[in-house]
PDB file of C-alpha atoms in Angstrom:
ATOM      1  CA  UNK E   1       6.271  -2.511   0.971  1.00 53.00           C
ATOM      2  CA  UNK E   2       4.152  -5.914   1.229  1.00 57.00           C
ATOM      3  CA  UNK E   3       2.576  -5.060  -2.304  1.00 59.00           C
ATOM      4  CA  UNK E   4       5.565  -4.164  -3.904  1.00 58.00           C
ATOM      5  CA  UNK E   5       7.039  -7.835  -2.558  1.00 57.00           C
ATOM      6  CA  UNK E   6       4.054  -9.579  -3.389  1.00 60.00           C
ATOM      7  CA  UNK E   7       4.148  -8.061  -6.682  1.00 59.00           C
ATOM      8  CA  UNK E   8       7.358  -9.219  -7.261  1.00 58.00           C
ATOM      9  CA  UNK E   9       7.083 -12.855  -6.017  1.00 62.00           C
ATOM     10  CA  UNK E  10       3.599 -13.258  -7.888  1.00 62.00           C
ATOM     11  CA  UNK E  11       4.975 -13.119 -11.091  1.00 62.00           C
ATOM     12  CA  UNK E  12       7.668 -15.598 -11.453  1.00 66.00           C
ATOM     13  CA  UNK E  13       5.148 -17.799  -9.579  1.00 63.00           C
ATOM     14  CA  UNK E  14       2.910 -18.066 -12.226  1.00 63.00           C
ATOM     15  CA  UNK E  15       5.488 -18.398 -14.681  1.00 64.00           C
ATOM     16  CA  UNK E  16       6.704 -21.454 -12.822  1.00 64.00           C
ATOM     17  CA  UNK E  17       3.074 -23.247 -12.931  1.00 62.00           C
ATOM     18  CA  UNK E  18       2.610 -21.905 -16.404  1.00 62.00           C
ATOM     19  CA  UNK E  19       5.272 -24.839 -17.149  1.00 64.00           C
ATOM     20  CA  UNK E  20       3.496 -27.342 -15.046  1.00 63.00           C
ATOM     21  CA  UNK E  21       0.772 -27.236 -17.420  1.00 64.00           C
ATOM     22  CA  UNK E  22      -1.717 -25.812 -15.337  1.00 62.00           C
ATOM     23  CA  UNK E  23      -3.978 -23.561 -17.975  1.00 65.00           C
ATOM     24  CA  UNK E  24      -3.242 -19.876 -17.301  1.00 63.00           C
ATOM     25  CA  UNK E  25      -6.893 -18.599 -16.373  1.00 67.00           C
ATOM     26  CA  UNK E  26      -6.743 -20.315 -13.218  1.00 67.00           C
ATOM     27  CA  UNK E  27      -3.174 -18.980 -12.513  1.00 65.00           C
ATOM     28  CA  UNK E  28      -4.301 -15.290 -13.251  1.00 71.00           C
ATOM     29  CA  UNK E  29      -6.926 -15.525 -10.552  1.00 75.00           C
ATOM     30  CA  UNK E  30      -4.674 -14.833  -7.734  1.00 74.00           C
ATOM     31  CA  UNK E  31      -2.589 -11.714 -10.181  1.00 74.00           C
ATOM     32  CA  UNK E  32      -5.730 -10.144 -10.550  1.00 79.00           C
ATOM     33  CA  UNK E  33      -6.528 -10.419  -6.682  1.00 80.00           C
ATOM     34  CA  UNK E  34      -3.514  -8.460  -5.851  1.00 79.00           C
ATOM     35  CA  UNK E  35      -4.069  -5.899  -8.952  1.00 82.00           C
ATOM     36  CA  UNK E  36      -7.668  -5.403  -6.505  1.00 86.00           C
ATOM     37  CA  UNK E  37      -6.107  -5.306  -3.289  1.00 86.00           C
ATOM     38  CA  UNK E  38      -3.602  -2.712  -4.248  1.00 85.00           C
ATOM     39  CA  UNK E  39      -5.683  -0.980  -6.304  1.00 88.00           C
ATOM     40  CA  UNK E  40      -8.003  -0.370  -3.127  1.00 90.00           C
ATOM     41  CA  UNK E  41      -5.273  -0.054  -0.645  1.00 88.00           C
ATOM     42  CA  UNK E  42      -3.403   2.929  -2.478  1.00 89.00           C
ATOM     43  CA  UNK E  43      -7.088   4.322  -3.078  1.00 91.00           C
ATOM     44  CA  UNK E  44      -8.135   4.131   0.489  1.00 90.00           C
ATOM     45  CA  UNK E  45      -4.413   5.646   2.156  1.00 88.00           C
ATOM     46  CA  UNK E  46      -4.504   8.573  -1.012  1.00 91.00           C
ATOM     47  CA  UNK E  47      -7.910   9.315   0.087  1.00 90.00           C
ATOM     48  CA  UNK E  48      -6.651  10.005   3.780  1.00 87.00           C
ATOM     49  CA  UNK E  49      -3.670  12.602   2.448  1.00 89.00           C
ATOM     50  CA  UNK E  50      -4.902  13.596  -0.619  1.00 90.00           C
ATOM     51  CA  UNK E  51      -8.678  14.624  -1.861  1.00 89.00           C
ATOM     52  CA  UNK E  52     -10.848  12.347  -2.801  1.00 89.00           C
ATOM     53  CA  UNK E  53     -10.307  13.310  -6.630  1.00 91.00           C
ATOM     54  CA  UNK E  54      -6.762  12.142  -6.816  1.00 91.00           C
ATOM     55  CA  UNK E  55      -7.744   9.163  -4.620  1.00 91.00           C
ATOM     56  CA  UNK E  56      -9.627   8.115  -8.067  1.00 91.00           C
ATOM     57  CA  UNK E  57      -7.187   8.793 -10.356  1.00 91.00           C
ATOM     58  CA  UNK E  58      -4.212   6.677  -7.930  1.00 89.00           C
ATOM     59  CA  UNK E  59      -6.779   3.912  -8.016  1.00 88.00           C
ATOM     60  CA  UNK E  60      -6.827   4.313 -11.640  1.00 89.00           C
ATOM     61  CA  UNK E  61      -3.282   4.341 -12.192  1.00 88.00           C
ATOM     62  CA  UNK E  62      -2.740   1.527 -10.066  1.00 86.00           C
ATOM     63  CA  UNK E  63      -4.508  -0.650 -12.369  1.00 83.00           C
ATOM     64  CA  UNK E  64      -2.007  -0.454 -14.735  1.00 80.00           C
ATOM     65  CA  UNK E  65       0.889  -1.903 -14.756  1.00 73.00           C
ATOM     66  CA  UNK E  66       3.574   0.554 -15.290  1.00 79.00           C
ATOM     67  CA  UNK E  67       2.542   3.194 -13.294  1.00 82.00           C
ATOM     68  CA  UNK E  68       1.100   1.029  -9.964  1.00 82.00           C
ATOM     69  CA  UNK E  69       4.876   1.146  -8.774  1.00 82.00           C
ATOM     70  CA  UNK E  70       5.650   4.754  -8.920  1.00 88.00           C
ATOM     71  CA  UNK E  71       2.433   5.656  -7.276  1.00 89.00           C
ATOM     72  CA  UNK E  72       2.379   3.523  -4.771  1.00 86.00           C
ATOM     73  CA  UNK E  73       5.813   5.078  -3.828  1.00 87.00           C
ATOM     74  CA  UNK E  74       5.013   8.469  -4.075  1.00 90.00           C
ATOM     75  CA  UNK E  75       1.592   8.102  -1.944  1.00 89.00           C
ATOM     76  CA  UNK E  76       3.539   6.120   0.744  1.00 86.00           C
ATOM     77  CA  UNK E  77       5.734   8.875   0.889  1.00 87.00           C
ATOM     78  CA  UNK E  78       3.082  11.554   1.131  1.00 89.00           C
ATOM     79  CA  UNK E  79       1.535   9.332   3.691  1.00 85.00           C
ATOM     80  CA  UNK E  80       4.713   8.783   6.195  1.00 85.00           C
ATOM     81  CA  UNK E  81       5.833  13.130   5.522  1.00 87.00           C
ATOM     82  CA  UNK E  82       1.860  13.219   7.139  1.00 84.00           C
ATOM     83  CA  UNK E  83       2.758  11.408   9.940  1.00 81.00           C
ATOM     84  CA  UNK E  84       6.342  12.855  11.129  1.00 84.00           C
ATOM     85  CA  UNK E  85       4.901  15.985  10.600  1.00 85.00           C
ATOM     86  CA  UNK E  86       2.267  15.009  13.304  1.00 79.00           C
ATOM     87  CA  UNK E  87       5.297  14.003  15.285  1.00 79.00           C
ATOM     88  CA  UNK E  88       5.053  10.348  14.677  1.00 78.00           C
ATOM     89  CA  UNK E  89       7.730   8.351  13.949  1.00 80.00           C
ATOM     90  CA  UNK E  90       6.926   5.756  11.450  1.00 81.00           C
ATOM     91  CA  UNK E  91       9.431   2.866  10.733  1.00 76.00           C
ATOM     92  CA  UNK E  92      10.313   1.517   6.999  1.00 73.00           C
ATOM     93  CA  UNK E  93       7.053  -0.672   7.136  1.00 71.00           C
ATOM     94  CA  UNK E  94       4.553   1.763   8.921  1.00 70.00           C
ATOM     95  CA  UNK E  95       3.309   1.844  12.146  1.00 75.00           C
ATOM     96  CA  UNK E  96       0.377  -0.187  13.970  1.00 76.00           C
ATOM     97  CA  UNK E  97      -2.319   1.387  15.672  1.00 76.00           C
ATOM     98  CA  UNK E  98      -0.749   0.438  18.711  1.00 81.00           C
ATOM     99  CA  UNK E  99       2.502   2.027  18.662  1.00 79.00           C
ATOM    100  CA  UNK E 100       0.657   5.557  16.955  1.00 76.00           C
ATOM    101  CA  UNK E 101      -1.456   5.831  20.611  1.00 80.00           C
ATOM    102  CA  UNK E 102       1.791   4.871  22.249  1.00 81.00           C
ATOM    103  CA  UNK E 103       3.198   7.777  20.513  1.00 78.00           C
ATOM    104  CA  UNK E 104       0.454   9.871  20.500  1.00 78.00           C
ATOM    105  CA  UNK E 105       0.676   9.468  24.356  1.00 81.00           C
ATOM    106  CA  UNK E 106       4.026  10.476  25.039  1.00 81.00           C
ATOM    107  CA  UNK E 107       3.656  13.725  23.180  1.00 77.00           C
ATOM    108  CA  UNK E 108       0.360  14.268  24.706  1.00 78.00           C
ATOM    109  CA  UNK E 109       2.270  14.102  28.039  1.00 78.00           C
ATOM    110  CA  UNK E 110       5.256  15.354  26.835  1.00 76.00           C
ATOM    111  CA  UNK E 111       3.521  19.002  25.891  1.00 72.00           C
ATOM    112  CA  UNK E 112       1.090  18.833  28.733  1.00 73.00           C
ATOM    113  CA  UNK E 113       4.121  19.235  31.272  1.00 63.00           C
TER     114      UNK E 113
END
């Protein structure tokens, strides 16, 4: 969810220095920053729930520009369907390590009794 908000509040940025004056190849720096980031976040969580062979092809697709929404979604939602069905309960914007050993504690005790 943080990439698809960044995404969204990246663009009208530079649009809004763009008529400052300030020359676009500096302004592009920080868009093609978060086209990396993403690019190797989606790569590294699709490589946990899917094979490594559709990791590359979501890393692919998430450098361009049409597609880096929908597959973002769809691997987020492969990735939290992984983790209920683990019996985790992740919220709308994941879970921390923390609260996954908190959780993976309860139900630890929970079927050892």
């Amino acid at each position: 969810m943080l990439l698809v908000f960044a995404g969204f509040t990246i663009v009208p940025w530079l649009f809004s220095l763009i008529g400052l004056g300030i020359p676009v190849r500096y302004l592009l720096i920080p868009f093609w920053c978060y086209i990396l980031v993403s690019t190797v976040v989606v790569f590294r969580l699709s490589q946990l729930v899917y094979s490594t062979s559709i990791a590359i092809l979501c890393g692919l697709l998430m450098l361009t520009v049409i597609l880096g929404l929908p597959v973002l979604a769809i691997v987020n939602q492969k990735a939290v369907r992984v983790l209920k069905r683990q019996g985790l309960k992740p919220g709308p914007m994941g879970m921390s390590q923390s609260e996954a050993r908190i959780q993976l504690r309860s139900l630890r005790k929970r079927d050892e009794s």
